[in-house]
Coordinates of C-alpha atoms in Angstrom, one line a residue:
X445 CA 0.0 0.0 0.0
X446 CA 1.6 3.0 -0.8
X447 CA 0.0 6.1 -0.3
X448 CA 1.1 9.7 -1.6
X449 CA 3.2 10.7 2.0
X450 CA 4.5 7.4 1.5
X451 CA 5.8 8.1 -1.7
X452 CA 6.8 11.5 -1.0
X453 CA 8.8 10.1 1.9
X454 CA 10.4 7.7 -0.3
X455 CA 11.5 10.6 -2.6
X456 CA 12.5 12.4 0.2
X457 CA 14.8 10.1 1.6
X458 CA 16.4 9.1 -1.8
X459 CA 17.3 13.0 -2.6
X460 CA 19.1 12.7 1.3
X461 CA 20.8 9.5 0.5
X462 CA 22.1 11.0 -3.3
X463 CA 23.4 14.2 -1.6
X464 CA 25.3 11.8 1.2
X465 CA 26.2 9.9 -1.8
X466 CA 27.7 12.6 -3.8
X467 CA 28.7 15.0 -1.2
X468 CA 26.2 18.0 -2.3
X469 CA 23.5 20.1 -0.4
X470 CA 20.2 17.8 -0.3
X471 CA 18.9 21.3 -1.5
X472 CA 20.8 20.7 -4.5
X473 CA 19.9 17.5 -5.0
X474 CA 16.3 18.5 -4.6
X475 CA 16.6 21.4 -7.4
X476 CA 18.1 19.1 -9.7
X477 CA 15.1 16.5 -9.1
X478 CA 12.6 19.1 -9.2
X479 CA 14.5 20.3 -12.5
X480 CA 14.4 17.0 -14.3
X481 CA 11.0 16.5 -13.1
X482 CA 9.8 18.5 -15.4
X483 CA 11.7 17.6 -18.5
X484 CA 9.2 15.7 -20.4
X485 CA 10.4 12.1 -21.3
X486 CA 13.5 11.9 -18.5
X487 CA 11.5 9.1 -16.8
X488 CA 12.2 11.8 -13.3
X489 CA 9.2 11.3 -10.7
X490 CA 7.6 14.1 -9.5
X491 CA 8.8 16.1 -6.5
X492 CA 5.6 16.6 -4.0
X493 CA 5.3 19.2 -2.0
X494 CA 5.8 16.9 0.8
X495 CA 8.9 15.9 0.1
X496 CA 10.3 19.3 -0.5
X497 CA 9.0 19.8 2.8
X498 CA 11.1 17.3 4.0
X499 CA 14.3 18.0 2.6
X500 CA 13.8 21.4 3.8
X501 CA 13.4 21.2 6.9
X502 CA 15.7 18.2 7.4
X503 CA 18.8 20.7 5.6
X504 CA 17.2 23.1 8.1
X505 CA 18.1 20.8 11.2
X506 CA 20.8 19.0 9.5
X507 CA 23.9 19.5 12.2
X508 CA 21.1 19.2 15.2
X509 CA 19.9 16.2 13.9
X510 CA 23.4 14.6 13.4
X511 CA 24.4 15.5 17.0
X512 CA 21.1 13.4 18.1
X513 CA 22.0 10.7 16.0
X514 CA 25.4 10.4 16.8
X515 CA 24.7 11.0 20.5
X516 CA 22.3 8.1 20.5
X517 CA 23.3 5.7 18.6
X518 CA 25.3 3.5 20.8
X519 CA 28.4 1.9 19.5
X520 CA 27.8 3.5 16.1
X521 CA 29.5 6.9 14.4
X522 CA 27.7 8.6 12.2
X523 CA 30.3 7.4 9.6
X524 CA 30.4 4.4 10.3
X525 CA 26.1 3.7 9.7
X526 CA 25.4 2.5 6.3
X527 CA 24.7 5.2 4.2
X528 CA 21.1 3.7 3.9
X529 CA 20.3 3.9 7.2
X530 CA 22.1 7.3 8.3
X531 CA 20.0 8.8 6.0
X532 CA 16.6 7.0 6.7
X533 CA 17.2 8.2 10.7
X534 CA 18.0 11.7 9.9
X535 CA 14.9 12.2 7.6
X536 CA 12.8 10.1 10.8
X537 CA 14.3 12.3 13.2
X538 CA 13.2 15.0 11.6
X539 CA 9.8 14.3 10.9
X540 CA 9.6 12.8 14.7
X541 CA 10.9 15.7 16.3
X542 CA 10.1 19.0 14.0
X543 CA 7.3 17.8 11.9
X544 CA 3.6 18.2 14.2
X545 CA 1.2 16.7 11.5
X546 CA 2.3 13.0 11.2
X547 CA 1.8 10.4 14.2
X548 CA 5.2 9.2 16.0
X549 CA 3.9 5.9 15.2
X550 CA 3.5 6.7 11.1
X551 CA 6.6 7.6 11.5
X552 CA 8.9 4.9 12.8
X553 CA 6.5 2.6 10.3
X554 CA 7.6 4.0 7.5
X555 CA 11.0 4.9 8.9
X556 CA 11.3 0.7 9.3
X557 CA 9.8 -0.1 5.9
X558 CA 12.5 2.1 4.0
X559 CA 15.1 0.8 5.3
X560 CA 13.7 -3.1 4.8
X561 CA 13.3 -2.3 1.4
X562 CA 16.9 -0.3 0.5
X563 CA 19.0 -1.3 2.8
X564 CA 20.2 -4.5 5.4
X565 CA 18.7 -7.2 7.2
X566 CA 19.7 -5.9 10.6
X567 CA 18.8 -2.4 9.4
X568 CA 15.3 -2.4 10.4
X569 CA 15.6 -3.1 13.9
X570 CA 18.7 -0.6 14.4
X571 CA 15.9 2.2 12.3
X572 CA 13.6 1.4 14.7
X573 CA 15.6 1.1 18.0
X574 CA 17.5 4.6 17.4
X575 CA 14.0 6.3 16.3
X576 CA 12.4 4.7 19.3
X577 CA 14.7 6.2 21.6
X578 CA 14.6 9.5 20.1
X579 CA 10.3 9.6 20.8
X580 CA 11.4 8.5 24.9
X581 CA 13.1 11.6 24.8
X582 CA 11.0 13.5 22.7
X583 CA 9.3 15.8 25.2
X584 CA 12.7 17.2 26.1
X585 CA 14.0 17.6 22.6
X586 CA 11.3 19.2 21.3
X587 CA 11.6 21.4 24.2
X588 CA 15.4 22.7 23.1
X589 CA 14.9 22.1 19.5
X590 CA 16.3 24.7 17.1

């Protein structure tokens, strides 16, 4: 079942993983998406609102969202997380954490279904363990979020 957040979501966390990737803004990334989008015949998806949303606001939060990650992710640098997952946590923490309209719950789902369908075995359960401990402490990060 893939609804439009869903796919928006998907989008979203492919334009973070490509920046990563390629060492470029996700705001880059995002133009060049939005760019190709709408050159007829590239085969580009479409860039929903949604998911600009989403990149924004994730570049927006970017270095406050690494520190969280890196803070909680026990045993684990930044660096050293698959690409795949680093970047399916960031955009989750950032929809957790900054995003009001979308249930914490719709949010680690879809956070966990990403990352079983791009990235490791073992991946889903780290997604969901990390994300799970950012929503404990939720209340107090929202409360000093930038």
């Amino acid at each position: 079942m893939s609804t439009a957040r869903n796919k928006a979501r998907t989008r979203a966390f492919q334009i973070l993983f490509e920046a990563d990737h390629r060492g470029v803004t996700p705001q880059s990334v995002l133009a060049d998406w939005v760019r190709r989008a709408r050159t007829p015949d590239e085969g580009t998806p479409q860039v929903s609102e949604y998911t600009m949303e989403l990149v924004e606001g994730y570049s927006q939060h970017a270095a406050r969202i690494d520190d969280l990650l890196a803070t909680y992710a026990v045993g684990w640098t930044l660096d050293r997380m698959p690409i795949v997952d680093r970047n399916v946590l960031r955009l989750g923490a950032y929809e957790l954490i900054w995003e009001d309209g979308v249930p914490d719950a719709v949010v680690l789902d879809e956070s966990v279904e990403i990352a079983k369908e791009f990235s490791t075995d073992e991946s889903p359960a780290f997604v969901n363990g990390l994300l799970a401990r950012l929503l404990e402490l939720k209340p107090s990060l929202r409360a000093s979020r930038d």
